[in-house]
Coordinates of C-alpha atoms in Angstrom, one line a residue:
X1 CA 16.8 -32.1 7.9
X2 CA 16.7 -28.6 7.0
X3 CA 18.2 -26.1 4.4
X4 CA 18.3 -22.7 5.1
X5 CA 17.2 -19.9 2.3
X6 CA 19.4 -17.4 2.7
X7 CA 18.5 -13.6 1.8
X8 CA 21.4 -11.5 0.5
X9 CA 23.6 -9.1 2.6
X10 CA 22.1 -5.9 3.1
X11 CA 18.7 -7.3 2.3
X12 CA 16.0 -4.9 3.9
X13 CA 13.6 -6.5 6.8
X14 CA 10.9 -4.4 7.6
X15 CA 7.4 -3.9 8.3
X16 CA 4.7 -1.4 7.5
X17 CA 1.7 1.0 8.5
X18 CA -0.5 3.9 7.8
X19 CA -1.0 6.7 9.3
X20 CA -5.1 6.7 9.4
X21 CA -4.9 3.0 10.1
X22 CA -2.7 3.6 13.2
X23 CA -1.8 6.7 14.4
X24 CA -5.5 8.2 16.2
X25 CA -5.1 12.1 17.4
X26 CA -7.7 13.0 14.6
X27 CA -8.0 16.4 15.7
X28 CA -5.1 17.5 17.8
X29 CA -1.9 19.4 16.8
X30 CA -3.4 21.3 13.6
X31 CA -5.1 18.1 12.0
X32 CA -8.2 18.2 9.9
X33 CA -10.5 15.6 8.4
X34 CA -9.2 13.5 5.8
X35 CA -11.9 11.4 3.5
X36 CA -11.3 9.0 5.5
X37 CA -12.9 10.7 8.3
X38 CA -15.7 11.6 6.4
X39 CA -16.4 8.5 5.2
X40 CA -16.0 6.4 8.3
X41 CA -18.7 9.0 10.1
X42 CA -20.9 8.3 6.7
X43 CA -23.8 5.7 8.2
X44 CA -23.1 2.3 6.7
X45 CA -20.1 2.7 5.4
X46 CA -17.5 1.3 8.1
X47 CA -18.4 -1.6 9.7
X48 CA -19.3 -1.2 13.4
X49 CA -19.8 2.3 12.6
X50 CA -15.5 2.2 13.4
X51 CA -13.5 5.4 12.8
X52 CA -9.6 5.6 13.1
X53 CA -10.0 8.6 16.2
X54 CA -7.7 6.9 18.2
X55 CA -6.8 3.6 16.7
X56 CA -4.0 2.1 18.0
X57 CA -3.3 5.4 19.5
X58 CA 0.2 5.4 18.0
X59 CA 0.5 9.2 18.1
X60 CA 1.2 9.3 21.4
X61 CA 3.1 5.9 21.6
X62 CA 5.7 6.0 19.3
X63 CA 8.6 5.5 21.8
X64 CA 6.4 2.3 22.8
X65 CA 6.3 0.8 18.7
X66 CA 9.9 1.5 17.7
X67 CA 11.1 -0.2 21.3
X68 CA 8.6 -3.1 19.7
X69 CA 10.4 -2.6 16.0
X70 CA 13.9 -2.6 17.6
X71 CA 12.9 -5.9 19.3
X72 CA 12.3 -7.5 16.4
X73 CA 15.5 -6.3 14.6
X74 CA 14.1 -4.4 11.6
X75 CA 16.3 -2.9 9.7
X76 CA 13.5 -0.4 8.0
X77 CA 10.1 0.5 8.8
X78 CA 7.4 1.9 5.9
X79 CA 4.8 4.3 7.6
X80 CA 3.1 7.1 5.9
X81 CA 2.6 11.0 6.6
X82 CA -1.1 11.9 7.4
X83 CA -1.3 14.9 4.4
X84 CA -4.1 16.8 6.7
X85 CA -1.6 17.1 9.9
X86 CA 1.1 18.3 7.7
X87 CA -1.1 20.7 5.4
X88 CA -4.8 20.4 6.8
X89 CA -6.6 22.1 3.8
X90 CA -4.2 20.9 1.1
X91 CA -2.9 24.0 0.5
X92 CA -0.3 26.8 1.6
X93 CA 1.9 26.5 4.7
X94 CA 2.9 23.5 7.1
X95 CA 1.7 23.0 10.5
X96 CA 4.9 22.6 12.4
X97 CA 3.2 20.3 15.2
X98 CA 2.4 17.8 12.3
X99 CA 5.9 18.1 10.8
X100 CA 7.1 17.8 14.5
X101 CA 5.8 14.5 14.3
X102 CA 7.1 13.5 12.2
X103 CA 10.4 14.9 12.7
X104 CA 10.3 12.8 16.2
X105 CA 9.5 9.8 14.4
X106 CA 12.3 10.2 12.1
X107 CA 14.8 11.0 14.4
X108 CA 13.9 8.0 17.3
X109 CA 14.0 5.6 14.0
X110 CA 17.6 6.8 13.4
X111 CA 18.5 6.5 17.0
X112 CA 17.3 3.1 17.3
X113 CA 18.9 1.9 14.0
X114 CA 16.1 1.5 11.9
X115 CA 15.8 3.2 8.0
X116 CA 12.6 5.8 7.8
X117 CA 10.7 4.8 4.8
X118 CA 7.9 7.8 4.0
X119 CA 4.9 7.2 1.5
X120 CA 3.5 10.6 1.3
X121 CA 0.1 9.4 0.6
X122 CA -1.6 6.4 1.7
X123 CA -5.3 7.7 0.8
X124 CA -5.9 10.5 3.7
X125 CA -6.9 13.3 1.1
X126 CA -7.6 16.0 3.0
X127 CA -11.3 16.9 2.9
X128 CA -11.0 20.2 1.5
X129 CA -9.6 18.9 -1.9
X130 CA -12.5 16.2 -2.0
X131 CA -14.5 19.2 -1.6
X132 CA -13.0 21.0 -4.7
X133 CA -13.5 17.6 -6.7
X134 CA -10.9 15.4 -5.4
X135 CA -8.3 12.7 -7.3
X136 CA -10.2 13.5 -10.6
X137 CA -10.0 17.4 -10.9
X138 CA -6.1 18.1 -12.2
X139 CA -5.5 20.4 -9.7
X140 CA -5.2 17.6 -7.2
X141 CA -2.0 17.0 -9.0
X142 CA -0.9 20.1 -8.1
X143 CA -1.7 20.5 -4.7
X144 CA 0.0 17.0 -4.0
X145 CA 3.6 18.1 -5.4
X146 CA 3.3 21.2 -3.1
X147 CA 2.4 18.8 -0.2
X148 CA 5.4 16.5 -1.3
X149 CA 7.6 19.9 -1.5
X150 CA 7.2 20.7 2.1
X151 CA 7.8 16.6 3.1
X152 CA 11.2 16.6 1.7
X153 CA 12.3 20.1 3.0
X154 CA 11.1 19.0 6.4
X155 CA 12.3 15.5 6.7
X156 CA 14.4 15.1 3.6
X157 CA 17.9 14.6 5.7
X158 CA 16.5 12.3 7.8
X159 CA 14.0 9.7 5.2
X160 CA 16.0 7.1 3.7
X161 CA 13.1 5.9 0.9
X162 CA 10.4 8.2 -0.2
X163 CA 7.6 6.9 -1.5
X164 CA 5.0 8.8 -3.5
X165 CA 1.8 6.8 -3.5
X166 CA 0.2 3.7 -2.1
X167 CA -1.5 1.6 -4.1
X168 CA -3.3 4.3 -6.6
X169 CA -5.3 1.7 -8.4
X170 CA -7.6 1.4 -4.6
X171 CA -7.2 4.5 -4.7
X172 CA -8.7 5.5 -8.0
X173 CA -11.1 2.8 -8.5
X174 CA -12.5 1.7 -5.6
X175 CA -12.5 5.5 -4.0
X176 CA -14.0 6.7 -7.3
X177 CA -15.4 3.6 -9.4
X178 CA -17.0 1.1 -6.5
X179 CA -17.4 3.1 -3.7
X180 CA -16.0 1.1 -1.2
X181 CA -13.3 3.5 -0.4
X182 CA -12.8 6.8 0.5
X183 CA -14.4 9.2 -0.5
X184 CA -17.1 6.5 -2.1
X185 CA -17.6 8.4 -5.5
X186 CA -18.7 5.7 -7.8
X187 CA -18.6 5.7 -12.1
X188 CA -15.9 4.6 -14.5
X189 CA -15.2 8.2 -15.5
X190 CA -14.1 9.4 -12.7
X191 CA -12.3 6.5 -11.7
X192 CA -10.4 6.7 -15.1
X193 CA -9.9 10.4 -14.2
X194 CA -8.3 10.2 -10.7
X195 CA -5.5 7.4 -11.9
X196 CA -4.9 9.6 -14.2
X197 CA -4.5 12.3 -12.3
X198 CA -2.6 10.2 -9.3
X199 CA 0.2 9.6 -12.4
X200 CA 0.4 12.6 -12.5
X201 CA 0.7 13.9 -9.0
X202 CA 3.6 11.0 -8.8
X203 CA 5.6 12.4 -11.2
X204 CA 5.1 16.1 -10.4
X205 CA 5.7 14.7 -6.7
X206 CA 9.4 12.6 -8.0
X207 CA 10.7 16.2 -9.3
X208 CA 9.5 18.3 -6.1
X209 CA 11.1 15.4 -4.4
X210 CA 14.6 15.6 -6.3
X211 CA 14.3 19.4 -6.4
X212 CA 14.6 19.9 -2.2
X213 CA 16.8 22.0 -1.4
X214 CA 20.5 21.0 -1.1
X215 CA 20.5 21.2 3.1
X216 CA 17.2 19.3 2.8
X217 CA 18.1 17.1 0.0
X218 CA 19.8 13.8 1.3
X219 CA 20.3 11.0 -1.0
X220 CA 17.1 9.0 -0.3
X221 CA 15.5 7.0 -3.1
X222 CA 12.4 8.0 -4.9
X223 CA 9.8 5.3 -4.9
X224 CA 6.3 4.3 -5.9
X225 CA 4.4 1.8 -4.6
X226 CA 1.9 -0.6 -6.6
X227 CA -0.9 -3.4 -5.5
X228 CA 0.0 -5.2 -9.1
X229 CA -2.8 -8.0 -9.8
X230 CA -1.2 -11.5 -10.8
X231 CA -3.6 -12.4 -13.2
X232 CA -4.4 -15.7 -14.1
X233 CA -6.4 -16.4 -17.2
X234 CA -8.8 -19.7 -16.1
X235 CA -7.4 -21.3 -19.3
X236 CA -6.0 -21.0 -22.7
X237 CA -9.2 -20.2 -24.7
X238 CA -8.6 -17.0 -26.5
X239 CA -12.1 -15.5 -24.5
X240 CA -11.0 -16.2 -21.1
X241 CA -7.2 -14.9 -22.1
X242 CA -8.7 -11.6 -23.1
X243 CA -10.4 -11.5 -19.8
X244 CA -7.0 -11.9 -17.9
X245 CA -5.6 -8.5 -21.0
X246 CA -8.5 -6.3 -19.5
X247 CA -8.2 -6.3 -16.0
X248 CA -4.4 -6.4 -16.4
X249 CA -4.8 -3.1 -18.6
X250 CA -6.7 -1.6 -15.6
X251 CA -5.3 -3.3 -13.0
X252 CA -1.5 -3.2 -13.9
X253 CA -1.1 -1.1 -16.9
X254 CA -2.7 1.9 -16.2
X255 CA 0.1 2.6 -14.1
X256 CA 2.7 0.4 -15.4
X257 CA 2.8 2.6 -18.6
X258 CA 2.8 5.8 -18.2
X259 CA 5.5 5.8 -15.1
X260 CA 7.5 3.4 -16.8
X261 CA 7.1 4.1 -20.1
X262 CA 5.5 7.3 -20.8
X263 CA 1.7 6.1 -22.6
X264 CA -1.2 4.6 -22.2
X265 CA -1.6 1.3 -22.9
X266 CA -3.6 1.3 -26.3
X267 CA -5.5 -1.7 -25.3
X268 CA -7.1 0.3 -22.9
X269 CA -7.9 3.0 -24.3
X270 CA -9.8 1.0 -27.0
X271 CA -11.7 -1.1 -24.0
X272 CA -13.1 2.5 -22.4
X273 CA -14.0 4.3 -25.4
X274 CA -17.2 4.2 -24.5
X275 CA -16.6 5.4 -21.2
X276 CA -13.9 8.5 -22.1
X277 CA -11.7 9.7 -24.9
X278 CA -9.0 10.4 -22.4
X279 CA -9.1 14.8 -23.6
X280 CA -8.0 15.1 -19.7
X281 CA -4.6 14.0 -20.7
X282 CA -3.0 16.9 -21.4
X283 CA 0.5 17.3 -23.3
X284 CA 3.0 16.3 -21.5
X285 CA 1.5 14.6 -19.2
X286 CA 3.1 10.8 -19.4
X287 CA 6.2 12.4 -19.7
X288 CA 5.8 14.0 -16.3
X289 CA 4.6 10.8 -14.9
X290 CA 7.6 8.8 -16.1
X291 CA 10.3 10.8 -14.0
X292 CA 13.1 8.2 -13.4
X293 CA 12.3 6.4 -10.1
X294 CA 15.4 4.5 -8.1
X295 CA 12.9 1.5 -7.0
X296 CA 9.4 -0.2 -7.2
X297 CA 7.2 -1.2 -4.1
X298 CA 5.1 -3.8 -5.2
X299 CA 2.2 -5.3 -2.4
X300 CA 1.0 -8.7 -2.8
X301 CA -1.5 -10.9 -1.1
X302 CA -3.8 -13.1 -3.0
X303 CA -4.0 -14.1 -6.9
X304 CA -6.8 -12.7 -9.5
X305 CA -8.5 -15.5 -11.6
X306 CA -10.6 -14.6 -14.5
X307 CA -12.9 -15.7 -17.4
X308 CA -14.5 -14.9 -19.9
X309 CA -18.3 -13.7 -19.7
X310 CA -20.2 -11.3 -17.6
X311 CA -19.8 -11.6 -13.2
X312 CA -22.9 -12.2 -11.4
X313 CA -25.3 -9.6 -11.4
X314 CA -25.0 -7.6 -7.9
X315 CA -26.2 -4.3 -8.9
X316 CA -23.1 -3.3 -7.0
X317 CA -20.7 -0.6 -9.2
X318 CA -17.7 -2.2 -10.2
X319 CA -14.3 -1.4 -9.8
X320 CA -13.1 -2.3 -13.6
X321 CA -13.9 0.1 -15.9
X322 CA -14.2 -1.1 -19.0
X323 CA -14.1 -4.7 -18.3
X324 CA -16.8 -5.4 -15.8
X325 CA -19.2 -6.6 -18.7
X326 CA -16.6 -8.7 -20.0
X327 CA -15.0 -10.7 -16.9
X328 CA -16.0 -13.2 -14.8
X329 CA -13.8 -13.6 -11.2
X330 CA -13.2 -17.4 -10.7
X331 CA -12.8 -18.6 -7.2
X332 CA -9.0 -19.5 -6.4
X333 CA -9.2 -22.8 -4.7
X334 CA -6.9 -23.5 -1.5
X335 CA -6.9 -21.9 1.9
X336 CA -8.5 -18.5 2.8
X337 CA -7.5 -15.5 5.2
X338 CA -10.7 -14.0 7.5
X339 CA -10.8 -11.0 4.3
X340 CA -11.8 -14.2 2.7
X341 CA -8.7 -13.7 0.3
X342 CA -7.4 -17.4 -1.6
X343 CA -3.6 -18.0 0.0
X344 CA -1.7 -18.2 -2.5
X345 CA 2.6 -17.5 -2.7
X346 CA 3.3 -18.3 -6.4
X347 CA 1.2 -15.3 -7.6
X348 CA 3.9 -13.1 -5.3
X349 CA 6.6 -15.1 -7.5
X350 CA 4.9 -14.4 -10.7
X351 CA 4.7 -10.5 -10.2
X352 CA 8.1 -10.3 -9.1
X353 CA 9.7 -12.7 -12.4
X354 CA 7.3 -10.8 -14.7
X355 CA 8.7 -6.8 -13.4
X356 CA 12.4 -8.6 -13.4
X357 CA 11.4 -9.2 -17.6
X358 CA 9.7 -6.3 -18.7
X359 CA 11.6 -3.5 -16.0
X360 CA 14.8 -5.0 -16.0
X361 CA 17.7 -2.8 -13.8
X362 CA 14.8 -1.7 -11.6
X363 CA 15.3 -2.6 -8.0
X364 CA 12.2 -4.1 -6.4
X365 CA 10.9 -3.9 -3.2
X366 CA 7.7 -5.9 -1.5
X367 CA 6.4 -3.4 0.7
X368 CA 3.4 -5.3 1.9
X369 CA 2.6 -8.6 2.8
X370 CA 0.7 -10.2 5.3
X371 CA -2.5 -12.0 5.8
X372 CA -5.6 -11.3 8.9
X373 CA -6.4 -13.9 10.5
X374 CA -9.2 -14.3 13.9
X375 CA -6.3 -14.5 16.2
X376 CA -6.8 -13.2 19.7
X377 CA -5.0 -13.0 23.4
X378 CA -5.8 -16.6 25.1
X379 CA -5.9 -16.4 28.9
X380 CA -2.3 -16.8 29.3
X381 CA -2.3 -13.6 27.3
X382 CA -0.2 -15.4 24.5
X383 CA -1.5 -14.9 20.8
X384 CA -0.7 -17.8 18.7
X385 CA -1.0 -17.5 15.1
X386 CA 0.1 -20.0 13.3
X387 CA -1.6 -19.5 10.0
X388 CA 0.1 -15.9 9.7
X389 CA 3.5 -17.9 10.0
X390 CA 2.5 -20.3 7.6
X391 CA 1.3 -17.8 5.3
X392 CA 4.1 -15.7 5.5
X393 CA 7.0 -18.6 5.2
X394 CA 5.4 -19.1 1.8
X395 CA 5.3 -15.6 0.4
X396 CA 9.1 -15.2 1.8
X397 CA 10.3 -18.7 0.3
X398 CA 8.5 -17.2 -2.9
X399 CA 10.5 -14.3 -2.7
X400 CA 13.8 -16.2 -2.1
X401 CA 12.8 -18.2 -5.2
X402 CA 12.2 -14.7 -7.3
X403 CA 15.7 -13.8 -6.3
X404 CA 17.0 -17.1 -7.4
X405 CA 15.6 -16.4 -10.7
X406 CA 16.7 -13.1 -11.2
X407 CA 14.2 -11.0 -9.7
X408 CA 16.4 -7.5 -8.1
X409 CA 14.4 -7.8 -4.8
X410 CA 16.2 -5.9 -2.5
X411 CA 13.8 -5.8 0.9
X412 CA 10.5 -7.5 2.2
X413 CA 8.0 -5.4 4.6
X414 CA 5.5 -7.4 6.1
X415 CA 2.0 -5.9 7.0
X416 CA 1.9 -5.0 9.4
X417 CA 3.3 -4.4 12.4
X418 CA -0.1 -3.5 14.7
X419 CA -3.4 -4.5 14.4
X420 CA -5.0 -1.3 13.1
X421 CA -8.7 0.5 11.5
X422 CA -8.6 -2.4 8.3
X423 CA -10.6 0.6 6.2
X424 CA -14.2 -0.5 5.4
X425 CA -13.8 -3.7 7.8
X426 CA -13.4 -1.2 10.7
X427 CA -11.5 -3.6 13.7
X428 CA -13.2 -6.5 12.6
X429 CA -9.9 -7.8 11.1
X430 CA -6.2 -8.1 12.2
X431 CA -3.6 -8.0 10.2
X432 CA -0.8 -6.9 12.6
X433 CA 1.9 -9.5 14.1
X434 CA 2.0 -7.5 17.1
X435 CA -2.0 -7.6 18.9
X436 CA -3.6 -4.6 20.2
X437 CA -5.9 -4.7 22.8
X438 CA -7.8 -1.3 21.6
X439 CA -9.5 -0.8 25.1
X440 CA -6.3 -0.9 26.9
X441 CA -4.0 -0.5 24.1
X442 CA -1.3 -3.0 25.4
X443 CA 0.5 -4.5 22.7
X444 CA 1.5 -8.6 22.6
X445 CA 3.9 -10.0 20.4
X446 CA 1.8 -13.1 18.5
X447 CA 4.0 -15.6 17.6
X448 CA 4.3 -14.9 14.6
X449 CA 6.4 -11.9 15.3
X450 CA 8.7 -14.0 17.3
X451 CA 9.0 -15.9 14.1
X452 CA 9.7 -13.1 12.2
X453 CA 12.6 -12.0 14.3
X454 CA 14.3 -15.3 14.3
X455 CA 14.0 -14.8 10.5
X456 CA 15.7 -11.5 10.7
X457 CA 18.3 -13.1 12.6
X458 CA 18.8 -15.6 10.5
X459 CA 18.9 -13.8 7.5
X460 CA 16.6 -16.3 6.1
X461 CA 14.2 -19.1 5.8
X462 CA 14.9 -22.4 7.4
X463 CA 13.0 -25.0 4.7
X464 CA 12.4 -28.7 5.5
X465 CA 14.0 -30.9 3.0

């Protein structure tokens, strides 16, 4: 027998990219080097020496993606706007062939039935603000609600959700603190800095946002999107519990705070005195970072587990300020994805119950979700994945069971729609539902976007009983 789980009407299907990860043309039409093309020419750095130059060349196949989108029956799709095709040096004018893009995009998304949801930045600084110091010098901020300015003039009547950031914590601190990242800066300072300073830009960016002008202005909602860690102490001994407080203070709070509530958590200030007394937060400040937002993207793959006591020794810079000496990761037991991550659905639930208590009236949204797996095109050219359906009919049950309790989840967007540049793992990993062959660039649905459409169709799960 089965039992179907059943979304609510109106519920929001859709799936999700970036425009580094996807859209190639790295230097046509007016666009200049991001970080991200500085660091993926940087020896070492990338794996395979990969750079996104043409990744899945979706620049010049966007008819060819939304005909794949419209197949599937979304009814929205996240992408993001490449800052350095819009405003290549991060300052002053448009470039009308970026914005023409994206205008394109927009408008074939609209024709085909399917809700435009922009994030303005999904970590493609342009290389002249790294230049001029990057996420950690203020005037960053600044430059980014003048980018944001020009989006929503441009696009604003046609861009159903706005979203300001992606994921700042990766942003911040493995950009700035680890390395890892774009534009691989490492130290806790300046890690601490650039979140900072990406609060900021978010809530300078919510009031350029609201303050397009009125044949621009559309009612869109305002959105911020956050890769919140479900924490998991490894057990009730009051050292390991105050392993799971620190990395949720940097992990979650540092941004839960000051847009939701308009401080710093104390907690954390106290665990990185020795690192900063926090005299780059000016007056006003959290208030400006707290501008009233309409919704909260949360993305969610795996679980954190901690301990107390010190990590092995790697030599490596650590992406936890203030905690790294004070944390040890535990392995998650269970199944793994090929980025080695534990599978894992309840911490999804968890996240979601835990913003439904301490945010409640917000409106949630899971704007990624997905899992890489070594799937590939067999000779009959069919690509069966079914560990990606697995994985995702847990996380989407989770969700279901989130909304059963309460949670205000009002859409799911599964990552991702193409196999795409995975950052600092080059091509080496997939993540998409939909296989690109990146010598040919055909695209094959896996099976697990068939799945994903019946689901769609459905408006729901079907769960054996």
């Amino acid at each position: 027998m089965t039992m179907p789980l059943r979304f609510p009407p109106g519920f929001r299907w859709g799936t999700a990219t970036a425009a580094y990860q996807i859209e190639g043309a790295a230097r046509e039409d007016g666009r200049t080097p991001s970080i991200w093309d500085t660091f993926s020419r940087t020896p070492g750095r990338v794996r395979n020496g990969d750079t996104g130059d043409i990744a899945a060349d979706h620049y010049h196949r966007v008819g060819e993606d939304i005909a794949l989108m419209r197949r599937l029956g979304v009814t929205d799709y996240r992408f993001s706007i490449a800052w350095p095709r819009v405003q290549p040096t991060g300052r002053g004018p448009a470039v009308q062939k970026g914005l023409d893009f994206y205008r394109r995009l927009t408008d074939e998304l609209r024709e085909a039935g399917i809700r435009p949801v922009a994030t303005l930045y999904h970590w493609d600084l342009p290389q002249e603000l790294e230049d001029a110091g990057g996420w950690p010098e203020r005037e960053t901020a600044y430059r980014f609600a003048e980018y944001a300015g020009i989006a929503a003039e441009a696009l604003g009547d046609r861009v159903a959700t706005w979203t300001t950031l992606n994921e700042p914590w990766c942003a911040a601190f493995l950009g700035y603190g680890s390395g890892v990242h774009a534009p691989g800066r490492t130290g806790d300072a300046g890690a601490l800095r650039a979140a900072h300073h990406l609060n900021l830009a978010h809530g300078l960016a919510v009031r350029a946002l609201r303050a397009a002008p009125p044949a621009a202005a559309s009612p869109a909602e305002v959105s911020l999107t956050l890769n919140l860690h479900a924490v998991r102490a490894r057990s009730d001994a009051p050292d390991d519990r105050d392993a799971a407080r620190r990395i949720d203070a940097v992990g979650n709070r540092i941004f839960l705070d000051p847009v939701f509530h308009g401080r710093l958590p104390e907690d954390l200030i106290a665990d990185t005195a020795q690192i900063t007394d926090w005299s780059f937060v000016h007056d006003g400040d959290l208030a400006t970072a707290a501008a009233p937002i309409d919704s909260l993207g949360v993305n969610y793959y795996s679980p954190t587990e901690v301990a107390a006591g010190a990590g092995e020794a790697t030599g490596a810079p650590s992406p936890w300020a203030g905690a790294e000496r004070h944390v040890r990761f535990v392995p998650v037991a269970g199944p793994r994805t090929a980025m080695d991550w534990p599978v894992d659905a309840d911490g999804l639930y968890e996240l979601l119950v835990r913003l439904r208590d301490e945010l409640p009236g917000l409106p949630l949204l899971v704007t990624e979700n997905g899992a890489a797996y070594d799937d590939y095109a067999d000779p009959s050219g069919q690509v069966k994945d079914p560990e990606r359906v697995a994985y995702l009919h847990a996380h989407l049950a989770a969700v279901h069971r989130a909304l059963t309790d309460g949670a205000d989840v009002r859409g799911y967007f599964l990552w991702s729609l193409l196999d795409n540049f995975e950052w600092a793992y080059g091509y080496s990993k997939r993540f998409g539902i939909v296989h690109v062959d990146f010598a040919s660039q055909r695209r094959t649905l896996k099976d697990s976007a068939r799945w994903y459409a019946e689901v769609i169709a459905r408006g729901g799960l079907l769960r054996a009983t």
